[in-house]
JSON list of C-alpha atoms in Angstrom, two decimals:
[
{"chain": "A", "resi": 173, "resn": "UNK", "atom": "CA", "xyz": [-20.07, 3.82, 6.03]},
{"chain": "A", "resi": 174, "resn": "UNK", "atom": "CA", "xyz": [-21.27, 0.21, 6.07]},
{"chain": "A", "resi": 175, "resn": "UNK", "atom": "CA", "xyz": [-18.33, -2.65, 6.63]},
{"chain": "A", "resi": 176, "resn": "UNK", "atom": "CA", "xyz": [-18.97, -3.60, 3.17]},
{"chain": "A", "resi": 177, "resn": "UNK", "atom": "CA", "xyz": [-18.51, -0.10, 1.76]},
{"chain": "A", "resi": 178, "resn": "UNK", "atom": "CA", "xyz": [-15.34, 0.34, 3.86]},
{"chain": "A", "resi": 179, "resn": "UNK", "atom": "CA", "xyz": [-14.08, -2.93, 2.39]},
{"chain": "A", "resi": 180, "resn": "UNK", "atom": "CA", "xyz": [-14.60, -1.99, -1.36]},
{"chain": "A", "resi": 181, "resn": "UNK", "atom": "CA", "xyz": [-12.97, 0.88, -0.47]},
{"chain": "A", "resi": 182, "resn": "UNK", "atom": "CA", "xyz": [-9.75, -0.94, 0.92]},
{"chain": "A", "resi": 183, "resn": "UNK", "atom": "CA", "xyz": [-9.94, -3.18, -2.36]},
{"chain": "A", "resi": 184, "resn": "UNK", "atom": "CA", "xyz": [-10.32, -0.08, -4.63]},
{"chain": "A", "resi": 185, "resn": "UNK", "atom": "CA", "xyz": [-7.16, 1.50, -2.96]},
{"chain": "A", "resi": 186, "resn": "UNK", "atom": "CA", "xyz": [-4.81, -1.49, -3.24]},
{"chain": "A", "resi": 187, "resn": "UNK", "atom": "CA", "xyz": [-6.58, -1.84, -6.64]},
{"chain": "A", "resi": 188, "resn": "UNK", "atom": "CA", "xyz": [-5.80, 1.61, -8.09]},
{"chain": "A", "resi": 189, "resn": "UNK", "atom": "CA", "xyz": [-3.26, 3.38, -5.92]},
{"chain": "A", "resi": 190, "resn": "UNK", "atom": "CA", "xyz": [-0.75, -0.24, -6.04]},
{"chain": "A", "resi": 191, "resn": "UNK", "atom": "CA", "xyz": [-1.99, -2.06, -9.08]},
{"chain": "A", "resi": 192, "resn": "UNK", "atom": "CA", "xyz": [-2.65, 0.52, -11.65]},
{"chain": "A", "resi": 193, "resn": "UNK", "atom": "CA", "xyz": [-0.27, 2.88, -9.87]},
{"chain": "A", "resi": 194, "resn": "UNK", "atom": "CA", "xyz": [-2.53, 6.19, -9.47]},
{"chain": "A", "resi": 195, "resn": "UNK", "atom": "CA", "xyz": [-0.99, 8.05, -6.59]},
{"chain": "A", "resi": 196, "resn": "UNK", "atom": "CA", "xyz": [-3.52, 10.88, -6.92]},
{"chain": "A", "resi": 197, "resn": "UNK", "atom": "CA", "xyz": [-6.55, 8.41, -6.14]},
{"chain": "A", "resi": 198, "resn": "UNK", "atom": "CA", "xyz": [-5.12, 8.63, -2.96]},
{"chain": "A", "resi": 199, "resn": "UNK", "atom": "CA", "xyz": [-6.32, 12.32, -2.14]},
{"chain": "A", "resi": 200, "resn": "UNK", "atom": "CA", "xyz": [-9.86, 11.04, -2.55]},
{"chain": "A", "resi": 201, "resn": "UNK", "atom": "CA", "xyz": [-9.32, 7.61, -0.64]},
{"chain": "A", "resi": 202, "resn": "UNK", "atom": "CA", "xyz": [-7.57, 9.54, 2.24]},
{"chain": "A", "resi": 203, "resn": "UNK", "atom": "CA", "xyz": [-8.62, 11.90, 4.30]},
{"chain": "A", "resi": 204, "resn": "UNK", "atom": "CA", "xyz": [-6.64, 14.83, 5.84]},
{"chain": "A", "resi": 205, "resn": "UNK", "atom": "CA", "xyz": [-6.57, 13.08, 9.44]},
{"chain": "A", "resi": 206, "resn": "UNK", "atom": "CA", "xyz": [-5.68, 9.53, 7.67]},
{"chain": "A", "resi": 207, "resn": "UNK", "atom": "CA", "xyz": [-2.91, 8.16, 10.17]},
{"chain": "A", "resi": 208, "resn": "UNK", "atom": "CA", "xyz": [-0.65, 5.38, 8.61]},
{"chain": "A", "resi": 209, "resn": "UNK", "atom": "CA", "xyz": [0.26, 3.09, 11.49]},
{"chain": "A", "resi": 210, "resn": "UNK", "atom": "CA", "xyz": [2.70, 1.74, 9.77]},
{"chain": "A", "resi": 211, "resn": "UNK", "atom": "CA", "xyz": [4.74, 4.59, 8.89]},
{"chain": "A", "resi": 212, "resn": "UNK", "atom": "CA", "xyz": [7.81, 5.79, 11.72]},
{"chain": "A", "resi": 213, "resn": "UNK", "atom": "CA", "xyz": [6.47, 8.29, 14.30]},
{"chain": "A", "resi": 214, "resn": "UNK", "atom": "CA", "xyz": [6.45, 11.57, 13.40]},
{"chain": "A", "resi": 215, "resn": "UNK", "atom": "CA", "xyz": [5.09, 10.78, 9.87]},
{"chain": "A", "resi": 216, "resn": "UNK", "atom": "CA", "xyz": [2.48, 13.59, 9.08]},
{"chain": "A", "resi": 217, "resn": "UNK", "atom": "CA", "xyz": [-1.19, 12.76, 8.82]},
{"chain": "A", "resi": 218, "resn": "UNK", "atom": "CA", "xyz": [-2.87, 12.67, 5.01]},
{"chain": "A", "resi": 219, "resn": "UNK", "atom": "CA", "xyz": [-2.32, 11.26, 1.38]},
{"chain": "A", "resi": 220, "resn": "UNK", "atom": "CA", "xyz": [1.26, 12.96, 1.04]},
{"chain": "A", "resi": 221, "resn": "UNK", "atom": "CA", "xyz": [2.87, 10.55, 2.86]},
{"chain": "A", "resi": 222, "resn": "UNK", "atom": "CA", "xyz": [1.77, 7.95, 1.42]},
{"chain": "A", "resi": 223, "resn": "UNK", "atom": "CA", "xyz": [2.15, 8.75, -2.41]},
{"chain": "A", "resi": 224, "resn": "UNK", "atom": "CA", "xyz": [5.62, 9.45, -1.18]},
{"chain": "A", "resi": 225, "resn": "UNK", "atom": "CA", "xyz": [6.49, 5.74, -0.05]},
{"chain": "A", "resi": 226, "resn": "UNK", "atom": "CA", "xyz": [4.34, 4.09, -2.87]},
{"chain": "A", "resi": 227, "resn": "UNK", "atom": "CA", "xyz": [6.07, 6.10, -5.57]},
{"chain": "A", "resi": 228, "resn": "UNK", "atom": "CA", "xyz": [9.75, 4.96, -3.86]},
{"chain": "A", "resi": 229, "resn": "UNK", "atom": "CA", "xyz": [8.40, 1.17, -3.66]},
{"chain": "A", "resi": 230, "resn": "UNK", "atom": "CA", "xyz": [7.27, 1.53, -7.41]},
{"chain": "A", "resi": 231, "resn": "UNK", "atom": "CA", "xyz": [11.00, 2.42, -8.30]},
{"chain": "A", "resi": 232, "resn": "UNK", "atom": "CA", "xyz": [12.46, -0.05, -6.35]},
{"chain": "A", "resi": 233, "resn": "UNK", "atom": "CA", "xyz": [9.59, -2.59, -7.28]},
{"chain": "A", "resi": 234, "resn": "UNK", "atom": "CA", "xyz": [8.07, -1.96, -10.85]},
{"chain": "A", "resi": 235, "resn": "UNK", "atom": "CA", "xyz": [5.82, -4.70, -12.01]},
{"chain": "A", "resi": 236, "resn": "UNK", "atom": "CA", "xyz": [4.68, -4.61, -7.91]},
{"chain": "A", "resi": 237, "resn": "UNK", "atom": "CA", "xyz": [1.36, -6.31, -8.06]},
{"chain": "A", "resi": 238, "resn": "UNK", "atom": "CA", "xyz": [-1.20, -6.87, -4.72]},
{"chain": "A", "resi": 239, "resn": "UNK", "atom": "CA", "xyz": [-2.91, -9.36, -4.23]},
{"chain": "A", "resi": 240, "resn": "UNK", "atom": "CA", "xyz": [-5.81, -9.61, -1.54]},
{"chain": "A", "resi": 241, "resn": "UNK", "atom": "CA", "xyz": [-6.93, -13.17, 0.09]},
{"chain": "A", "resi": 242, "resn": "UNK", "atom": "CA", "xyz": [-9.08, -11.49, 2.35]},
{"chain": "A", "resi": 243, "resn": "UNK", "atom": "CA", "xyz": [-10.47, -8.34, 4.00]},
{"chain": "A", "resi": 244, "resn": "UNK", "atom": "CA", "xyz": [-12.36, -8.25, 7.32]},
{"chain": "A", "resi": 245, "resn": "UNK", "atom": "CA", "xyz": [-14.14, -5.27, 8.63]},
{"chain": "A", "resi": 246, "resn": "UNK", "atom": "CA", "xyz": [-14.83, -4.95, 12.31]},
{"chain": "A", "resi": 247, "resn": "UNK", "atom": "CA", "xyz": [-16.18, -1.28, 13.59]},
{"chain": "A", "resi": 248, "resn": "UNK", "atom": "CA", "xyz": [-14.30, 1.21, 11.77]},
{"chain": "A", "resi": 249, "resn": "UNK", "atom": "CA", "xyz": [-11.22, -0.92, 11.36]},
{"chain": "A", "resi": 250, "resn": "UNK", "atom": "CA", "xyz": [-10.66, -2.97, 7.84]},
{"chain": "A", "resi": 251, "resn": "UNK", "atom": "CA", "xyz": [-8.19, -5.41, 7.95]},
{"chain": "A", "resi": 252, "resn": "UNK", "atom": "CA", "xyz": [-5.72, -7.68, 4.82]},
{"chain": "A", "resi": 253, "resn": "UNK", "atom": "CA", "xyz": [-4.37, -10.51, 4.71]},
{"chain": "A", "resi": 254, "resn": "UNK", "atom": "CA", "xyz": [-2.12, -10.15, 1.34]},
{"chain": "A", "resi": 255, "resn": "UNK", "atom": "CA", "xyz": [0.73, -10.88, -0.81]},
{"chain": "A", "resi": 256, "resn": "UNK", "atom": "CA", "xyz": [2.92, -8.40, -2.47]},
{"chain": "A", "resi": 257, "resn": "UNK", "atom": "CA", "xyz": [4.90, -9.34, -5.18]},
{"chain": "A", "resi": 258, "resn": "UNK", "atom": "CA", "xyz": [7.25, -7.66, -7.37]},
{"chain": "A", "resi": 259, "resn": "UNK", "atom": "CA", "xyz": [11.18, -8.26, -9.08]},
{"chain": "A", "resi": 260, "resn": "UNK", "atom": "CA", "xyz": [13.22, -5.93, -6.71]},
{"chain": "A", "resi": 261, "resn": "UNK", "atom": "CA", "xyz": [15.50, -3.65, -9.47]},
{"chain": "A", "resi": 262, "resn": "UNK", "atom": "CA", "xyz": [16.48, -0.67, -7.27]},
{"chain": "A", "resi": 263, "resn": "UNK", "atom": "CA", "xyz": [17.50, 0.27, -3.16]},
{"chain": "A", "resi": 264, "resn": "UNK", "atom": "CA", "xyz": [14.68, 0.36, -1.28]},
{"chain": "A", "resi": 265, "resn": "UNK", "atom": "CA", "xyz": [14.49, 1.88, 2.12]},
{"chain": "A", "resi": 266, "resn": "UNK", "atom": "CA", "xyz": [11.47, 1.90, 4.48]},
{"chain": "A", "resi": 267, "resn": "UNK", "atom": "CA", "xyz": [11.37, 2.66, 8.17]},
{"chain": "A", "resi": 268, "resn": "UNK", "atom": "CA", "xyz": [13.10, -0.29, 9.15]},
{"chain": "A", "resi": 269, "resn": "UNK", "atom": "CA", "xyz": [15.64, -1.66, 7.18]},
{"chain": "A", "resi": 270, "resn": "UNK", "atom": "CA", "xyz": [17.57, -0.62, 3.54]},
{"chain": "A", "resi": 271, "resn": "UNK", "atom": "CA", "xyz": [17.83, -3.19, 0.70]},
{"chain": "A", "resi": 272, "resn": "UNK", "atom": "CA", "xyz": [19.87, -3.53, -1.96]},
{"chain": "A", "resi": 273, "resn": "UNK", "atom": "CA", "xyz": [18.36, -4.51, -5.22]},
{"chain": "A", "resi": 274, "resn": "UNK", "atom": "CA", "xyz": [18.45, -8.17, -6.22]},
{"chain": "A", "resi": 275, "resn": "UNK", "atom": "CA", "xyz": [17.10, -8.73, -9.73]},
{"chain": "A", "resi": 276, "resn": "UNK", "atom": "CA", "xyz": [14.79, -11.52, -8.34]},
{"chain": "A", "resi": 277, "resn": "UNK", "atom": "CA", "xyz": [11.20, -11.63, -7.56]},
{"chain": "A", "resi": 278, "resn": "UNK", "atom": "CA", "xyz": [9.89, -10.96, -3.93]},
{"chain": "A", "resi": 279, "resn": "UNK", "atom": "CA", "xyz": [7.47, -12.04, -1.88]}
]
């Protein structure tokens, strides 16, 4: 895969899987192996995972929307600089902390 093909990709997925909220684009954009650094240790390798947390962040944030300001690919890494944005209208808990909702938009 080319560094511009890996990139579209990356856009596609924030695209689709955040934007237009299509968890199950996510068994074709990830593979079996796909590792989520970002998830706690432990977390199980493949799409699962993540339509898990993106369909809890789409309850807690429903109008979330993603947007990109850039995408670098070096090797076989592909990397984002974004914001995330979205009104915050139910708990939320991720691997590091647990929020309570505040009917306010986030950043």
């Amino acid at each position: 895969m080319t560094k511009e093909e890996m990139k579209r990709l990356v856009e596609e997925h924030y695209d689709s899987a955040i934007n237009d909220q299509n968890l199950l684009i996510l068994d074709s954009q990830l593979k079996a192996s796909f590792i989520d650094h970002g998830m706690p240790p432990g977390t199980p390798p493949g799409p699962n995972p993540a339509k898990k947390w993106l369909a809890q962040l789409k309850t807690s944030f429903p109008d979330l929307r993603v947007s990109l300001h850039h995408v670098v690919a070096e090797g076989d890494i592909v990397a984002v600089r974004a914001t995330w944005r979205g009104t915050h209208s139910a708990p939320f808990m991720s691997c590091l902390l647990y929020t309570s909702p505040s009917p306010r938009d986030e950043d």
